[in-house]
Amino acid sequence: MTLEQIFQAISTNPNGLLLFLLAIPLATFLVNIWQDPQIHPQQSLARYTYAVLAYLACIPGIFAVTLNVYLFLFERQSIWKLDLIIQALPIITMAITLVLIKWKMPFEYVPQLERLSGFMTIITALIGILWFVDRLRLYAVTYIPFQYIIIGFIIVLVAIRYGWKKLF
């Protein structure tokens, strides 16, 4: 089964994915209501629940962001052909879930959430490098010393990491 066949199957029957993606922010909202504000975040059981909910929201969201960047940059897909359930709803679910978690508890108290930002940094850097290589002509590489390319790559990684930490 190819990825295209999976997307076609989901597009013909989107109820399962739709239910899953709508249940995550709803569950986060319910945890926000049930969490006792008097309990210190480091001692709360809700922080592990938030970690599970963040992973459930962020993994499809990161996949959707990566898919969209690939389709728009490399495949030149028109924005008018965007599949809302597969390409947009996971990103919206991820954003709403992270906002709801941030509203109730700082991200420092949610265990292993920094691993998701590191994962997103790696994916962003790899897509940036692939896009750069895709746009680069071979004769341009011969005029640029390799150490400058490595230094530029490290600067891009540091900038992305700094921007991600400032975002949340």
C-alpha positions as semicolon CSV with decimal commas, in nm:
position;residue;x (nm);y (nm);z (nm)
1;M;0,000;0,000;0,000
2;T;0,140;0,337;-0,098
3;L;0,103;0,667;0,079
4;E;-0,123;0,789;-0,201
5;Q;-0,356;0,492;-0,148
6;I;-0,370;0,562;0,225
7;F;-0,459;0,925;0,158
8;Q;-0,727;0,821;-0,091
9;A;-0,874;0,577;0,163
10;I;-0,881;0,848;0,428
11;S;-1,032;1,097;0,183
12;T;-1,315;0,860;0,094
13;N;-1,390;0,780;0,459
14;P;-1,252;1,061;0,679
15;N;-1,468;0,990;0,986
16;G;-1,202;0,803;1,185
17;L;-0,931;1,063;1,131
18;L;-1,176;1,347;1,190
19;L;-1,292;1,194;1,518
20;F;-0,933;1,136;1,630
21;L;-0,819;1,489;1,546
22;L;-1,119;1,652;1,713
23;A;-1,097;1,432;2,024
24;I;-0,743;1,545;2,113
25;P;-0,819;1,916;2,177
26;L;-1,144;1,816;2,347
27;A;-0,957;1,582;2,580
28;T;-0,701;1,855;2,649
29;F;-0,981;2,097;2,732
30;L;-1,137;1,843;2,970
31;V;-0,802;1,784;3,143
32;N;-0,773;2,162;3,181
33;I;-1,112;2,173;3,351
34;W;-1,040;1,877;3,581
35;Q;-0,688;1,982;3,677
36;D;-0,672;2,131;4,025
37;P;-0,508;2,476;4,003
38;Q;-0,387;2,445;4,364
39;I;-0,157;2,150;4,285
40;H;0,196;2,246;4,186
41;P;0,263;2,151;3,822
42;Q;0,564;1,936;3,914
43;Q;0,348;1,720;4,141
44;S;0,048;1,695;3,912
45;L;-0,048;1,377;3,730
46;A;-0,194;1,595;3,454
47;R;0,154;1,673;3,320
48;Y;0,186;1,312;3,199
49;T;-0,159;1,332;3,047
50;Y;-0,053;1,652;2,872
51;A;0,259;1,474;2,742
52;V;0,048;1,197;2,587
53;L;-0,197;1,448;2,439
54;A;0,088;1,661;2,303
55;Y;0,243;1,360;2,130
56;L;-0,095;1,251;1,993
57;A;-0,145;1,599;1,847
58;C;0,209;1,684;1,741
59;I;0,309;1,372;1,552
60;P;0,027;1,403;1,294
61;G;0,075;1,781;1,297
62;I;0,447;1,759;1,226
63;F;0,376;1,504;0,954
64;A;0,118;1,737;0,797
65;V;0,358;2,034;0,809
66;T;0,630;1,824;0,648
67;L;0,390;1,694;0,385
68;N;0,268;2,044;0,304
69;V;0,619;2,184;0,273
70;Y;0,716;1,896;0,048
71;L;0,407;1,929;-0,171
72;F;0,433;2,307;-0,204
73;L;0,811;2,336;-0,247
74;F;0,905;2,024;-0,437
75;E;0,587;1,907;-0,610
76;R;0,457;2,260;-0,674
77;Q;0,105;2,170;-0,560
78;S;-0,147;2,449;-0,576
79;I;-0,298;2,565;-0,250
80;W;-0,639;2,514;-0,409
81;K;-0,577;2,137;-0,407
82;L;-0,515;2,128;-0,031
83;D;-0,697;1,840;0,142
84;L;-0,831;2,004;0,456
85;I;-0,867;1,688;0,664
86;I;-0,527;1,539;0,584
87;Q;-0,316;1,852;0,534
88;A;-0,474;2,128;0,744
89;L;-0,670;1,976;1,033
90;P;-0,370;1,803;1,197
91;I;-0,185;2,137;1,206
92;I;-0,487;2,312;1,355
93;T;-0,528;2,030;1,610
94;M;-0,161;2,056;1,705
95;A;-0,181;2,433;1,750
96;I;-0,501;2,425;1,956
97;T;-0,372;2,143;2,176
98;L;-0,041;2,319;2,243
99;V;-0,220;2,646;2,321
100;L;-0,454;2,468;2,564
101;I;-0,162;2,297;2,734
102;K;0,036;2,622;2,756
103;W;-0,271;2,796;2,896
104;K;-0,277;2,567;3,199
105;M;0,081;2,448;3,246
106;P;0,425;2,572;3,134
107;F;0,592;2,350;2,877
108;E;0,890;2,297;3,109
109;Y;0,671;2,078;3,331
110;V;0,542;1,859;3,048
111;P;0,785;1,567;3,025
112;Q;0,968;1,497;2,699
113;L;0,806;1,785;2,510
114;E;1,147;1,927;2,421
115;R;1,209;1,613;2,215
116;L;0,930;1,717;1,979
117;S;1,091;2,056;1,923
118;G;1,424;1,885;1,854
119;F;1,251;1,651;1,610
120;M;1,087;1,945;1,434
121;T;1,422;2,125;1,418
122;I;1,584;1,827;1,251
123;I;1,301;1,792;0,998
124;T;1,308;2,164;0,921
125;A;1,684;2,162;0,872
126;L;1,667;1,857;0,646
127;I;1,391;2,006;0,434
128;G;1,587;2,330;0,412
129;I;1,898;2,145;0,300
130;L;1,701;1,939;0,046
131;W;1,535;2,251;-0,090
132;F;1,874;2,424;-0,112
133;V;2,025;2,129;-0,295
134;D;1,720;2,110;-0,524
135;R;1,759;2,475;-0,622
136;L;2,137;2,472;-0,637
137;R;2,310;2,434;-0,967
138;L;2,614;2,210;-0,974
139;Y;2,853;2,482;-1,090
140;A;2,766;2,694;-0,783
141;V;2,897;2,424;-0,550
142;T;3,243;2,437;-0,703
143;Y;3,283;2,805;-0,612
144;I;3,169;2,768;-0,251
145;P;3,418;2,605;-0,015
146;F;3,268;2,313;0,174
147;Q;3,348;2,457;0,518
148;Y;3,126;2,759;0,442
149;I;2,835;2,528;0,363
150;I;2,885;2,346;0,694
151;I;2,907;2,676;0,885
152;G;2,589;2,798;0,714
153;F;2,413;2,473;0,805
154;I;2,512;2,509;1,171
155;I;2,394;2,872;1,175
156;V;2,059;2,766;1,026
157;L;2,021;2,493;1,291
158;V;2,099;2,736;1,574
159;A;1,859;2,996;1,432
160;I;1,579;2,743;1,396
161;R;1,635;2,612;1,747
162;Y;1,639;2,965;1,891
163;G;1,324;3,059;1,701
164;W;1,142;2,748;1,816
165;K;1,228;2,818;2,183
166;K;1,107;3,178;2,145
167;L;0,784;3,062;1,979
168;F;0,672;2,865;2,282
